[in-house]
PDB file of N, CA, C and O in Angstrom:
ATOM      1  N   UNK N   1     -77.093  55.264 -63.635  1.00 66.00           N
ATOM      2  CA  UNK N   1     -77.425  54.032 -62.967  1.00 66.00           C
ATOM      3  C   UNK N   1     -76.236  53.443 -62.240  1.00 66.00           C
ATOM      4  O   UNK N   1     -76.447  52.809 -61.206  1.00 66.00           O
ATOM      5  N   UNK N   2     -75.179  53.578 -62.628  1.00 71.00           N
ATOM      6  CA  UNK N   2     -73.906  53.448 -62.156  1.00 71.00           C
ATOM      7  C   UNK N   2     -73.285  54.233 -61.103  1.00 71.00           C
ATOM      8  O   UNK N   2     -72.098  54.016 -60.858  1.00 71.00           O
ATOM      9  N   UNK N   3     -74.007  55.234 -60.358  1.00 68.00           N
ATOM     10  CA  UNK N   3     -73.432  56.347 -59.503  1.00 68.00           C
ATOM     11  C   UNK N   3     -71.922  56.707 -59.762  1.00 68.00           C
ATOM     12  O   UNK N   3     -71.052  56.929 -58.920  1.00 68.00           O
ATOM     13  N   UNK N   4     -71.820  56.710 -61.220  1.00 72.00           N
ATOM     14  CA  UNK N   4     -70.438  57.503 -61.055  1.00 72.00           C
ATOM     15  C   UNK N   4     -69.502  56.699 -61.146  1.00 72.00           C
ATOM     16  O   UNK N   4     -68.476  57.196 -61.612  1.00 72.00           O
ATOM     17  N   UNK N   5     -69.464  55.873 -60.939  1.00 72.00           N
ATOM     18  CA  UNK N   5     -68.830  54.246 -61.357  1.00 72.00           C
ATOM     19  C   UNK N   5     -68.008  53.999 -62.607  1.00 72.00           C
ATOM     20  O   UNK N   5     -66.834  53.652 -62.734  1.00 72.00           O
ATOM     21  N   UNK N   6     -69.066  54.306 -63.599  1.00 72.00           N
ATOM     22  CA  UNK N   6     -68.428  54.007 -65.269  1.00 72.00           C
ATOM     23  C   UNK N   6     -69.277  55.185 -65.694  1.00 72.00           C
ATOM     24  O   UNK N   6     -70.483  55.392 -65.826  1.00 72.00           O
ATOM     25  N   UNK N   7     -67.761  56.119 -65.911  1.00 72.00           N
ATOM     26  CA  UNK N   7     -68.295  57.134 -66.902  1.00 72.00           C
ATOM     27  C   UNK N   7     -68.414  56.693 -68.261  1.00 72.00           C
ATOM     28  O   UNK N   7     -67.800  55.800 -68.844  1.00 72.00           O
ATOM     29  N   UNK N   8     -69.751  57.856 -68.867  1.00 69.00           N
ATOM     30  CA  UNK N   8     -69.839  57.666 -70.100  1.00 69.00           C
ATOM     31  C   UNK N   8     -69.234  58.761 -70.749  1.00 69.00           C
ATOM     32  O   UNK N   8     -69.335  59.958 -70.477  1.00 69.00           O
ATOM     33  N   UNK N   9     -68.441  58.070 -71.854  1.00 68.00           N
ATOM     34  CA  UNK N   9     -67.726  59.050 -72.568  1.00 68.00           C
ATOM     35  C   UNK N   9     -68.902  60.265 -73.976  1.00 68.00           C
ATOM     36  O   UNK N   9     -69.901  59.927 -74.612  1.00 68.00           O
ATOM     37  N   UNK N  10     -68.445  61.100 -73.962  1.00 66.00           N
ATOM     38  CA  UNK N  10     -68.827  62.181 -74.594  1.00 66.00           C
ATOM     39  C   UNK N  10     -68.721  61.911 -76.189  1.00 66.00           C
ATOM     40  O   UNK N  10     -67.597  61.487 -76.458  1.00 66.00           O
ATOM     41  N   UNK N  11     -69.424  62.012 -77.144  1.00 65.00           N
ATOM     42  CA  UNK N  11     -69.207  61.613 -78.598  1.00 65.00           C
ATOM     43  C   UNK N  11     -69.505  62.689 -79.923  1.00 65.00           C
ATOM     44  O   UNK N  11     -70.465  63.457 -79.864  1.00 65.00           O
ATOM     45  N   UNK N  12     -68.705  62.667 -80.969  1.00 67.00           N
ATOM     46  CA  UNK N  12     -69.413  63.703 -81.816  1.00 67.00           C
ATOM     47  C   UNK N  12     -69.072  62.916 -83.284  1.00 67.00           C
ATOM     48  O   UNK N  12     -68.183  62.136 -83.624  1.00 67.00           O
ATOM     49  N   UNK N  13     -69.833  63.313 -83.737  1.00 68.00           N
ATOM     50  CA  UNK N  13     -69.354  62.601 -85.172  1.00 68.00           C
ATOM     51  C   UNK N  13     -68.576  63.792 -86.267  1.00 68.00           C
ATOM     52  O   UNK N  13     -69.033  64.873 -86.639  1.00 68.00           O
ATOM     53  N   UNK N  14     -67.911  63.467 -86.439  1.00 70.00           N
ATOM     54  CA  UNK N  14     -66.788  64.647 -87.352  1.00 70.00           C
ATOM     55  C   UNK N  14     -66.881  63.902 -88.610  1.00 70.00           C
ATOM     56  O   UNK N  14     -66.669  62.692 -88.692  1.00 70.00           O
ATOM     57  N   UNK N  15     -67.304  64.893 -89.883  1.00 72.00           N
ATOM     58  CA  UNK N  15     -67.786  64.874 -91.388  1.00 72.00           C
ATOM     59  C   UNK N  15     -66.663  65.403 -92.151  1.00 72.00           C
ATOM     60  O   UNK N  15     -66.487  66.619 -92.073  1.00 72.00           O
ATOM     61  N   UNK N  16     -65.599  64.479 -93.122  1.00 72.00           N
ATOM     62  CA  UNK N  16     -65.106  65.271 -93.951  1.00 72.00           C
ATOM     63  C   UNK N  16     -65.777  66.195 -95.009  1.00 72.00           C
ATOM     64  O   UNK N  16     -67.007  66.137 -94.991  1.00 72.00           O
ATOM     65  N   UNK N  17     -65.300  66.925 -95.806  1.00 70.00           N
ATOM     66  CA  UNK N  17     -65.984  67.430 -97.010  1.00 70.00           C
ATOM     67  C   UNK N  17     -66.206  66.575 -98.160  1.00 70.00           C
ATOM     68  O   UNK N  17     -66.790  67.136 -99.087  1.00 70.00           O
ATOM     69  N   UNK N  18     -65.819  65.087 -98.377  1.00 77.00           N
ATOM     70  CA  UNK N  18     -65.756  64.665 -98.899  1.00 77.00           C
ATOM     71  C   UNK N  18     -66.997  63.508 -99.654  1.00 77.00           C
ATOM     72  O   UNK N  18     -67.167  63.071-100.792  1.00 77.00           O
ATOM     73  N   UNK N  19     -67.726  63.323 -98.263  1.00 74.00           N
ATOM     74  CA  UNK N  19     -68.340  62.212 -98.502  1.00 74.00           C
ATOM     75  C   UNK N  19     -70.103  62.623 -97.481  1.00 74.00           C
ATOM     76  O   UNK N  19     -69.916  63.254 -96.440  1.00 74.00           O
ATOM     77  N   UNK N  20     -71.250  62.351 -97.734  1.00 75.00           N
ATOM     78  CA  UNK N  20     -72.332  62.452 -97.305  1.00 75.00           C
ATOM     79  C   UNK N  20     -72.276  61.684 -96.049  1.00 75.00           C
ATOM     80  O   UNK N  20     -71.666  60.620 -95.939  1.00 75.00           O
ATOM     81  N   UNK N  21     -72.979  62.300 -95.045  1.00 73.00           N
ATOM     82  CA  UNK N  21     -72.742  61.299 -93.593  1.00 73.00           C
ATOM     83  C   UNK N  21     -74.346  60.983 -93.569  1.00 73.00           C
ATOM     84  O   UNK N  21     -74.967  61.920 -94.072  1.00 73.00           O
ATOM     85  N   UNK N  22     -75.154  59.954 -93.135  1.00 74.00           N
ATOM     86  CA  UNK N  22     -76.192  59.715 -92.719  1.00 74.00           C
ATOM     87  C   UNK N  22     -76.419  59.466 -91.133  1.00 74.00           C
ATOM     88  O   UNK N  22     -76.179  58.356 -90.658  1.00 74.00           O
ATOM     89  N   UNK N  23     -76.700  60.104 -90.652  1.00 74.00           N
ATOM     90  CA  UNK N  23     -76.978  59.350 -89.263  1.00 74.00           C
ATOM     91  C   UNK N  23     -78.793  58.913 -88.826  1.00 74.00           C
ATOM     92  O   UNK N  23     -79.824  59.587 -88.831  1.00 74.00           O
ATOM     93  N   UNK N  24     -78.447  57.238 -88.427  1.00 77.00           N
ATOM     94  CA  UNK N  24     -79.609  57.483 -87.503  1.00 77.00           C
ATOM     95  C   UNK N  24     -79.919  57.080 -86.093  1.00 77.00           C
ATOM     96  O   UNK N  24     -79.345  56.144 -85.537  1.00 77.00           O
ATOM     97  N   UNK N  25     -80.817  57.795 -85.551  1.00 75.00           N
ATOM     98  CA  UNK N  25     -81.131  57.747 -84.058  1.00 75.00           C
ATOM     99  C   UNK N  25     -81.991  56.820 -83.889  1.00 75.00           C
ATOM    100  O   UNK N  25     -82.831  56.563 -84.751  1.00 75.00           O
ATOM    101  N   UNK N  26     -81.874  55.969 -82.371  1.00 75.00           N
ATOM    102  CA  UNK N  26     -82.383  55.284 -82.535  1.00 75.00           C
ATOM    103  C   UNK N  26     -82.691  54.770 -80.830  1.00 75.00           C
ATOM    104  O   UNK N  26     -81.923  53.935 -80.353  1.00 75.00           O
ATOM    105  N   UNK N  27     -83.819  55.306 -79.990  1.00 77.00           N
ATOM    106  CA  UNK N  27     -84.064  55.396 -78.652  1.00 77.00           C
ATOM    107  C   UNK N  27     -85.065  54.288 -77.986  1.00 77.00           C
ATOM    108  O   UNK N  27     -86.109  53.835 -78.458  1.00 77.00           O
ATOM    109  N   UNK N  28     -84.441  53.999 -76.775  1.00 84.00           N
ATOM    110  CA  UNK N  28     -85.054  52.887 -76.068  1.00 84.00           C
ATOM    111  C   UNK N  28     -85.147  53.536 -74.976  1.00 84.00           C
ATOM    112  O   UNK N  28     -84.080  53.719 -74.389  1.00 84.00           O
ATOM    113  N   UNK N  29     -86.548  54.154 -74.272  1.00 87.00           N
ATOM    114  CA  UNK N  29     -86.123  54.348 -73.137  1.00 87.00           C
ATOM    115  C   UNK N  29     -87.223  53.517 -72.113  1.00 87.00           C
ATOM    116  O   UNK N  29     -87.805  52.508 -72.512  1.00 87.00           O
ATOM    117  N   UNK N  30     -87.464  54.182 -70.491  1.00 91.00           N
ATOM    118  CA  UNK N  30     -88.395  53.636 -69.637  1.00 91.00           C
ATOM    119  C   UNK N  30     -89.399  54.340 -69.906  1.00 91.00           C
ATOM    120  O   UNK N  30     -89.502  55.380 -70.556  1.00 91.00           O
ATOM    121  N   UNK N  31     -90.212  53.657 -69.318  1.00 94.00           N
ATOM    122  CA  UNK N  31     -92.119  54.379 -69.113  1.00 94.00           C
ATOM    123  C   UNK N  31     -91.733  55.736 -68.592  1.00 94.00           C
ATOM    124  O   UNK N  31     -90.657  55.866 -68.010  1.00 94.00           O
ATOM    125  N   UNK N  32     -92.531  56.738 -68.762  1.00 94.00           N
ATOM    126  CA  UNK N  32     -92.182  58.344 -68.440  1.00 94.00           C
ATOM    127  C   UNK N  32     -91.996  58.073 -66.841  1.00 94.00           C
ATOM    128  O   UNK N  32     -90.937  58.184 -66.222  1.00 94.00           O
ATOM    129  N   UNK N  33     -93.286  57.687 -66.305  1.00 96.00           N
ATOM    130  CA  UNK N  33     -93.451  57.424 -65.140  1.00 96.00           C
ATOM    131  C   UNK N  33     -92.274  56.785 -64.115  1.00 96.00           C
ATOM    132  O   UNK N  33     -92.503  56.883 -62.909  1.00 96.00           O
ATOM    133  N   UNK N  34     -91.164  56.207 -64.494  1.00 95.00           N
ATOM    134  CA  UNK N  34     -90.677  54.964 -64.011  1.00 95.00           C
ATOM    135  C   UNK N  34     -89.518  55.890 -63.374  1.00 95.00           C
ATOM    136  O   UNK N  34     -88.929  56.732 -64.052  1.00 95.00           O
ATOM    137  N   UNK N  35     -89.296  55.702 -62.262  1.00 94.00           N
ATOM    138  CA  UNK N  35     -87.923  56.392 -61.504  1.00 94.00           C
ATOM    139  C   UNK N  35     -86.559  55.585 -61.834  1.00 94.00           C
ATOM    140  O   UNK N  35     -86.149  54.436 -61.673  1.00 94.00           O
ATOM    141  N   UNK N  36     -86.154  56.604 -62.294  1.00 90.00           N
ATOM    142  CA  UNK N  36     -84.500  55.941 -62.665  1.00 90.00           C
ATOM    143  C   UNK N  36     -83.336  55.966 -61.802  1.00 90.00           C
ATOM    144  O   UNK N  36     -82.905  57.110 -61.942  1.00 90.00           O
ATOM    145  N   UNK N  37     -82.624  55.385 -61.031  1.00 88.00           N
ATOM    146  CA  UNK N  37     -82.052  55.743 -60.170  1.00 88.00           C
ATOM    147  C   UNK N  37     -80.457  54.737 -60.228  1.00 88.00           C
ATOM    148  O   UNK N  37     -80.229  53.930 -61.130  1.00 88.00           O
ATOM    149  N   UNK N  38     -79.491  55.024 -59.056  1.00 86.00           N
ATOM    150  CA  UNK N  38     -78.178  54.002 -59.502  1.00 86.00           C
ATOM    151  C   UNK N  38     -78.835  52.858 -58.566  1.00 86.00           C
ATOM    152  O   UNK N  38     -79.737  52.974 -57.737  1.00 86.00           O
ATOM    153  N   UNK N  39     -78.079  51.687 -58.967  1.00 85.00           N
ATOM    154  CA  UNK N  39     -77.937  50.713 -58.918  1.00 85.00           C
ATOM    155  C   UNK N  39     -77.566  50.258 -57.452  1.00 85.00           C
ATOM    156  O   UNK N  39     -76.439  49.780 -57.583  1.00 85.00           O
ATOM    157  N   UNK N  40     -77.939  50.155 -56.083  1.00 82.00           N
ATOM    158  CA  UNK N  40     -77.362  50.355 -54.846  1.00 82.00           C
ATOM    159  C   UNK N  40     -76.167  49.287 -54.990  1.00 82.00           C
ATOM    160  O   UNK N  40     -75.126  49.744 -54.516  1.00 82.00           O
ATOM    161  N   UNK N  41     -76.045  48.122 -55.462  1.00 81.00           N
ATOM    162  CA  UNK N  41     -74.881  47.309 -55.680  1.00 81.00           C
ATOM    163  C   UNK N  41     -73.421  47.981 -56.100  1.00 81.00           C
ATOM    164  O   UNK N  41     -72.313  47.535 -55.801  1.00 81.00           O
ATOM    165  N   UNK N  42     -73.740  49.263 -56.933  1.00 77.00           N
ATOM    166  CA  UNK N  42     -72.814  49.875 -57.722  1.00 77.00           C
ATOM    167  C   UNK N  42     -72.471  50.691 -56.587  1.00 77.00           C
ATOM    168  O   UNK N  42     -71.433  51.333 -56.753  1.00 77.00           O
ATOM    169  N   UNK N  43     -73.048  50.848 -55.484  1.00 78.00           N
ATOM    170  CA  UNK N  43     -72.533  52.092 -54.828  1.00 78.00           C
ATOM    171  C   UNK N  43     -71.488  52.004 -53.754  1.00 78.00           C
ATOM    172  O   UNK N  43     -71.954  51.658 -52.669  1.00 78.00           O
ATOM    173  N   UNK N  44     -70.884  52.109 -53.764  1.00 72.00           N
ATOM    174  CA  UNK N  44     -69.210  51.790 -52.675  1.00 72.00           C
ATOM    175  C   UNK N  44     -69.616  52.097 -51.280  1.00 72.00           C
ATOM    176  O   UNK N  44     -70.549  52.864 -51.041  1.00 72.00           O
ATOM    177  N   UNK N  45     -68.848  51.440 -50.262  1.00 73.00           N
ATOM    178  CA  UNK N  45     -69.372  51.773 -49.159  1.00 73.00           C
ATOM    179  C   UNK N  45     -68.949  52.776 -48.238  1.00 73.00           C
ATOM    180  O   UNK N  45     -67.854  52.796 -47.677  1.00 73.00           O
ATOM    181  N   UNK N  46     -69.602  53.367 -48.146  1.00 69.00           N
ATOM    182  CA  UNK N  46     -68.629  54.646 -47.597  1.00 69.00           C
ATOM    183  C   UNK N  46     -69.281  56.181 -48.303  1.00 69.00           C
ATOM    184  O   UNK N  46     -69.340  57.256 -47.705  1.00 69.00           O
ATOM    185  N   UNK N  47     -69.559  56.016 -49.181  1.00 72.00           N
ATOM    186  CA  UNK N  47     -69.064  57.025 -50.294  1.00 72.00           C
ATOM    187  C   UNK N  47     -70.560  57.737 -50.485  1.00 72.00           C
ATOM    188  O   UNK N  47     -70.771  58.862 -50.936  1.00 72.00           O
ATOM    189  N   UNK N  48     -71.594  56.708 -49.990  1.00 78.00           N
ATOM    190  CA  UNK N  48     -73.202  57.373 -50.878  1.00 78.00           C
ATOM    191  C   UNK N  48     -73.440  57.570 -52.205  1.00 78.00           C
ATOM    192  O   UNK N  48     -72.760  57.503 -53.229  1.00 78.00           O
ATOM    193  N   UNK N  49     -74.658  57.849 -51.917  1.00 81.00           N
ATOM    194  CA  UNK N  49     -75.558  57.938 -53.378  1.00 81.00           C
ATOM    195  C   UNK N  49     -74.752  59.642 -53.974  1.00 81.00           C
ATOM    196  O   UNK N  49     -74.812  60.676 -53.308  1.00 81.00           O
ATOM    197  N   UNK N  50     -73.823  59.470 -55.799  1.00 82.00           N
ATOM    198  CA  UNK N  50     -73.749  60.824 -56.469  1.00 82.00           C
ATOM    199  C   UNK N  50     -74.959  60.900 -57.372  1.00 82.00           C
ATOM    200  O   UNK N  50     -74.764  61.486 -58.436  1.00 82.00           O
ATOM    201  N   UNK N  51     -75.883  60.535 -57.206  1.00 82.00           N
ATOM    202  CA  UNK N  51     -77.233  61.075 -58.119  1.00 82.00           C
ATOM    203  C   UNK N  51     -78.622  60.359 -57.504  1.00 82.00           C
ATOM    204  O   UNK N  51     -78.819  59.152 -57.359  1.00 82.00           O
ATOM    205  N   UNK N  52     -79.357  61.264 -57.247  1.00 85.00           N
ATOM    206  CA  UNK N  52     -80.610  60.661 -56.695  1.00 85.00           C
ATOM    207  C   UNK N  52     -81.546  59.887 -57.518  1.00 85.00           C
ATOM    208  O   UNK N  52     -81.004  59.472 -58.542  1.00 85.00           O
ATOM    209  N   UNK N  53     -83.024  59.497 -57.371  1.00 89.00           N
ATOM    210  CA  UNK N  53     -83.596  58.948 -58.082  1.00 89.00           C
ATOM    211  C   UNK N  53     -84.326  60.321 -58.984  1.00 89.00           C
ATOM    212  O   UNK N  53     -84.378  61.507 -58.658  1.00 89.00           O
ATOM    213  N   UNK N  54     -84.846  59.627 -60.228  1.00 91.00           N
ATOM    214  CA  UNK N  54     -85.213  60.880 -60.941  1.00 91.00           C
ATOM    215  C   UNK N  54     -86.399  60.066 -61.752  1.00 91.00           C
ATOM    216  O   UNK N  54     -86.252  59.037 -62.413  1.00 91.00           O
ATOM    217  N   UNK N  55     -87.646  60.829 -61.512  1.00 93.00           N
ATOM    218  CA  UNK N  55     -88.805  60.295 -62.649  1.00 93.00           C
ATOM    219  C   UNK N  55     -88.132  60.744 -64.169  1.00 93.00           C
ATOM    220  O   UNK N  55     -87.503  61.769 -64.431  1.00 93.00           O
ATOM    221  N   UNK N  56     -88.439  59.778 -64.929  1.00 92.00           N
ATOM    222  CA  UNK N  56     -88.117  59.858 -66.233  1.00 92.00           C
ATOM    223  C   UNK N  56     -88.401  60.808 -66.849  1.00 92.00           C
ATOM    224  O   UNK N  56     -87.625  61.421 -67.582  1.00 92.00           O
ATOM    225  N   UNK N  57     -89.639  61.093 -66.633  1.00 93.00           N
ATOM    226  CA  UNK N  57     -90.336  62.776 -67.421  1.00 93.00           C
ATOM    227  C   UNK N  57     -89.928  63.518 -66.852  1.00 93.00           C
ATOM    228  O   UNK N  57     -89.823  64.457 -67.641  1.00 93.00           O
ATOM    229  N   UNK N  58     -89.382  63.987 -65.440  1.00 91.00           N
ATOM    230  CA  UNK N  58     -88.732  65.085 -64.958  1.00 91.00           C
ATOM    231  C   UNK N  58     -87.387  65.057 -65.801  1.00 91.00           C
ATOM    232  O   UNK N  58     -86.936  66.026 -66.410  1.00 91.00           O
ATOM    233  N   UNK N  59     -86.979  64.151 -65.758  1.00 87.00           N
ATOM    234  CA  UNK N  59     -85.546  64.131 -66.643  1.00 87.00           C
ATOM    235  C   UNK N  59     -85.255  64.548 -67.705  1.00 87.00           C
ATOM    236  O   UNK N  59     -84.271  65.255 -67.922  1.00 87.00           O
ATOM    237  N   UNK N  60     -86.528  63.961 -69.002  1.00 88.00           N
ATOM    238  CA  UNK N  60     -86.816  64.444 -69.913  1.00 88.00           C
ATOM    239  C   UNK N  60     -86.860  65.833 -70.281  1.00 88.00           C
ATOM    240  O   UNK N  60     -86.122  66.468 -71.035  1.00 88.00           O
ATOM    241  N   UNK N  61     -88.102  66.274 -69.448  1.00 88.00           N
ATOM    242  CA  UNK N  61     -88.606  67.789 -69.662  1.00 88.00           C
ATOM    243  C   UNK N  61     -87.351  68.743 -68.958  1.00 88.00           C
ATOM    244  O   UNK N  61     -87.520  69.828 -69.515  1.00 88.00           O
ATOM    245  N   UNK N  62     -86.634  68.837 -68.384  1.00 85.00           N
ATOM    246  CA  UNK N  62     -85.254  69.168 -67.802  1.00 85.00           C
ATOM    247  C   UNK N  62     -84.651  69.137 -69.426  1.00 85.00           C
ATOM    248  O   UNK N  62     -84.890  69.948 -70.322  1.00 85.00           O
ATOM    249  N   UNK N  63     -83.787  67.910 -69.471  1.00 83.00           N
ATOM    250  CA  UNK N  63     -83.012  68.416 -70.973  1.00 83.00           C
ATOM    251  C   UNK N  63     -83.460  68.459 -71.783  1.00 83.00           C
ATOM    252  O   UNK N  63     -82.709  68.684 -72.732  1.00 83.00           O
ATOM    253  N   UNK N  64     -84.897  68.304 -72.115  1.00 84.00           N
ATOM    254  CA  UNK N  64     -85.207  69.046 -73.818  1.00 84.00           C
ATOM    255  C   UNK N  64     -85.681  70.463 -73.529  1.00 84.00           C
ATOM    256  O   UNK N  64     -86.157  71.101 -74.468  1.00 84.00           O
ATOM    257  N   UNK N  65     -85.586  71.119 -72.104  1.00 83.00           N
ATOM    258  CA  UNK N  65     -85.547  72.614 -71.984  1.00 83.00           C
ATOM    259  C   UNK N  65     -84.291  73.067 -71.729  1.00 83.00           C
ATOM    260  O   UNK N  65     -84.480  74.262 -71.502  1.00 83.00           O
ATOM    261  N   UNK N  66     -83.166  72.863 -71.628  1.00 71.00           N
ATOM    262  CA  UNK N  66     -81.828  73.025 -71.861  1.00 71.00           C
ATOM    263  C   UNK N  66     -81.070  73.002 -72.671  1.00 71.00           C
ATOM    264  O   UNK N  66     -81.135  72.252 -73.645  1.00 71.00           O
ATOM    265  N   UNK N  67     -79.874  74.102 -72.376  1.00 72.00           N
ATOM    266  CA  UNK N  67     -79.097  73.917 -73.573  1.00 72.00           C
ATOM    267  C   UNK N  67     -78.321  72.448 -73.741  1.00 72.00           C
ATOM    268  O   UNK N  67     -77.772  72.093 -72.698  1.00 72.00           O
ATOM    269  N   UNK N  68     -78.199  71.675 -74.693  1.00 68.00           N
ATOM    270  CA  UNK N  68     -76.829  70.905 -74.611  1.00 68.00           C
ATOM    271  C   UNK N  68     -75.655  71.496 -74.014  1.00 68.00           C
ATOM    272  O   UNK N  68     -75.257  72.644 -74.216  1.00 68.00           O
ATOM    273  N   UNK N  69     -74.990  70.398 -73.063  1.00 67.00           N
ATOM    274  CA  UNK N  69     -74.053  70.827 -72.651  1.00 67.00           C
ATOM    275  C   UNK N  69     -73.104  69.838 -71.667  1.00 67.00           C
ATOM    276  O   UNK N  69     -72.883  69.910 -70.458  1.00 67.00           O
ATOM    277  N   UNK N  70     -72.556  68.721 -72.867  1.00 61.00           N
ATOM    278  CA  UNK N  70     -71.986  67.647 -72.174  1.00 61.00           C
ATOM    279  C   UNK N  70     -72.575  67.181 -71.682  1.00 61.00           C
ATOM    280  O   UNK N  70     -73.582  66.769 -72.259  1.00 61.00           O
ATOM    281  N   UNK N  71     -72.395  66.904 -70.290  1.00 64.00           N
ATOM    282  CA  UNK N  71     -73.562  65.799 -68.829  1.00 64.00           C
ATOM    283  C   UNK N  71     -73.979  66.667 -68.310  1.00 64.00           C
ATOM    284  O   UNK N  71     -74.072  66.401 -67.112  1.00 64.00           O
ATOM    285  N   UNK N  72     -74.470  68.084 -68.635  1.00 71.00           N
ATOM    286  CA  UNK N  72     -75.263  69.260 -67.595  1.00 71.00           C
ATOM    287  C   UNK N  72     -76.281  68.785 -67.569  1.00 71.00           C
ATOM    288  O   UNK N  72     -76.946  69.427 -66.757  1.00 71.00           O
ATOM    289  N   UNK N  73     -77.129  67.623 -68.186  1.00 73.00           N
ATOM    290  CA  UNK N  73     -78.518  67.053 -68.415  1.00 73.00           C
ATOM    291  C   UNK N  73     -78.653  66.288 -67.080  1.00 73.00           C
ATOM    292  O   UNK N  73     -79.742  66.080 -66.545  1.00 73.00           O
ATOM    293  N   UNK N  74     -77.557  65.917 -66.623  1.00 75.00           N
ATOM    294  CA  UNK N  74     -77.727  65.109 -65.364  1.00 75.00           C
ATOM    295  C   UNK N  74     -77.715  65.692 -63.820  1.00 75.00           C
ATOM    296  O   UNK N  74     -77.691  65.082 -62.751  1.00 75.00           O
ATOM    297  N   UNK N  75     -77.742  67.217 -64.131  1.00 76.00           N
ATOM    298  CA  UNK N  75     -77.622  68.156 -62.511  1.00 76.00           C
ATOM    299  C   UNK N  75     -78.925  67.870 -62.061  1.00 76.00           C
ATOM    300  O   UNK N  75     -78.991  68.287 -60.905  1.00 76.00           O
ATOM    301  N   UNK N  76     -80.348  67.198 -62.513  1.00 75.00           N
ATOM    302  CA  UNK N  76     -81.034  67.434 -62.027  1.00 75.00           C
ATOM    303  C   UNK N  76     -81.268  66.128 -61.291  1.00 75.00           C
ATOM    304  O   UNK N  76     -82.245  65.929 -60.568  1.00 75.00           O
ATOM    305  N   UNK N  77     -79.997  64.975 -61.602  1.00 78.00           N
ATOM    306  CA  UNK N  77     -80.454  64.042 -60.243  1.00 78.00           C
ATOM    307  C   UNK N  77     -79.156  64.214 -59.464  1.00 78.00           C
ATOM    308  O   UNK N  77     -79.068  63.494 -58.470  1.00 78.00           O
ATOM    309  N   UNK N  78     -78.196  64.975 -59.703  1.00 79.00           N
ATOM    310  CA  UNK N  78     -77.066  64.796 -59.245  1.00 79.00           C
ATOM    311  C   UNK N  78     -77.723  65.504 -57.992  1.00 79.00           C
ATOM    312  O   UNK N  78     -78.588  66.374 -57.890  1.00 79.00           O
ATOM    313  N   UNK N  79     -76.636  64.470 -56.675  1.00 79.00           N
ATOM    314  CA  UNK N  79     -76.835  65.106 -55.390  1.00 79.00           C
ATOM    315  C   UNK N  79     -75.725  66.273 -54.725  1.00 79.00           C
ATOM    316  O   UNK N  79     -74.564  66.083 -54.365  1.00 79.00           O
ATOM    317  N   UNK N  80     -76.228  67.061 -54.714  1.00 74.00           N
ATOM    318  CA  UNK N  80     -75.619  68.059 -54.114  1.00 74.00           C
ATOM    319  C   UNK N  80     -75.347  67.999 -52.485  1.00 74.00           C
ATOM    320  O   UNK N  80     -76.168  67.856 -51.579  1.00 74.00           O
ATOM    321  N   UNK N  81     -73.677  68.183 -52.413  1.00 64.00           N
ATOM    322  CA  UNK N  81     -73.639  68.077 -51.007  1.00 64.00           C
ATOM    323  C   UNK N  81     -72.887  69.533 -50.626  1.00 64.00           C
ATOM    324  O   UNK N  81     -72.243  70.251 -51.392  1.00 64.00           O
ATOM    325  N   UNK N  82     -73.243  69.788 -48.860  1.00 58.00           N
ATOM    326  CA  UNK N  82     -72.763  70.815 -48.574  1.00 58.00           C
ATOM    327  C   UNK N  82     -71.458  70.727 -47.925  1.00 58.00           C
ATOM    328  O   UNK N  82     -71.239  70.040 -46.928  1.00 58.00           O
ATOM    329  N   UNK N  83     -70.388  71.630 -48.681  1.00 57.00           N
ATOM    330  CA  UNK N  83     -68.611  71.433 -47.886  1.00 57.00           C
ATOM    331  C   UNK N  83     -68.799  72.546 -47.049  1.00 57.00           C
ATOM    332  O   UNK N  83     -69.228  73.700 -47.060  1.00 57.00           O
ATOM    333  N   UNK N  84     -68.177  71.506 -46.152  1.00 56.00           N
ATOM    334  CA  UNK N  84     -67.839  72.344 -44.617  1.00 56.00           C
ATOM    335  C   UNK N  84     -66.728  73.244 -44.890  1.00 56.00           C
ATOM    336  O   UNK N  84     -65.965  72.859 -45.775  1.00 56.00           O
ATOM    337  N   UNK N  85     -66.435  74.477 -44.269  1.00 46.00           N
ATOM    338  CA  UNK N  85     -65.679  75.773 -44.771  1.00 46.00           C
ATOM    339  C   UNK N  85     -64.116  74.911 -43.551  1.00 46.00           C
ATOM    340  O   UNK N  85     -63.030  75.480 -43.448  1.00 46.00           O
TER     341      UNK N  85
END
């Protein structure tokens, strides 16, 4: 929503041997339907849109058919541009 603006940092939870870890999850998201896209305020001038708009269920069904893999979940709104040789 930020086009790139404020990265989000990457997280893991690390378990000594010592002690039981519990985790729980806990998700808020949009209507499947609802296009998610950045924020045009957030976007610098000059620079354009780095991720297009993306229906939520395309998004979805994208990374729960993928491997984990850092922010690879996000190639499918990221905009691809072509460099001139």
């Amino acid at each position: 929503m930020s086009n790139g603006r404020y990265k989000g940092a990457l997280h893991r939870a690390v378990v000594g041997g010592e002690r039981a870890r519990m985790s729980v999850v806990s998700m808020i998201s949009p209507c499947l339907d609802a296009v998610v896209e950045p924020v045009l305020e957030l976007v610098p001038d000059g620079r354009g849109l780095e991720f297009r708009g993306v229906r939520y269920r395309d998004y979805m069904e994208h990374q729960q058919s993928n491997k984990l893999d850092g922010k690879g979940a996000l190639d499918i709104a990221r905009v691809k541009r072509d460099i001139a040789a």
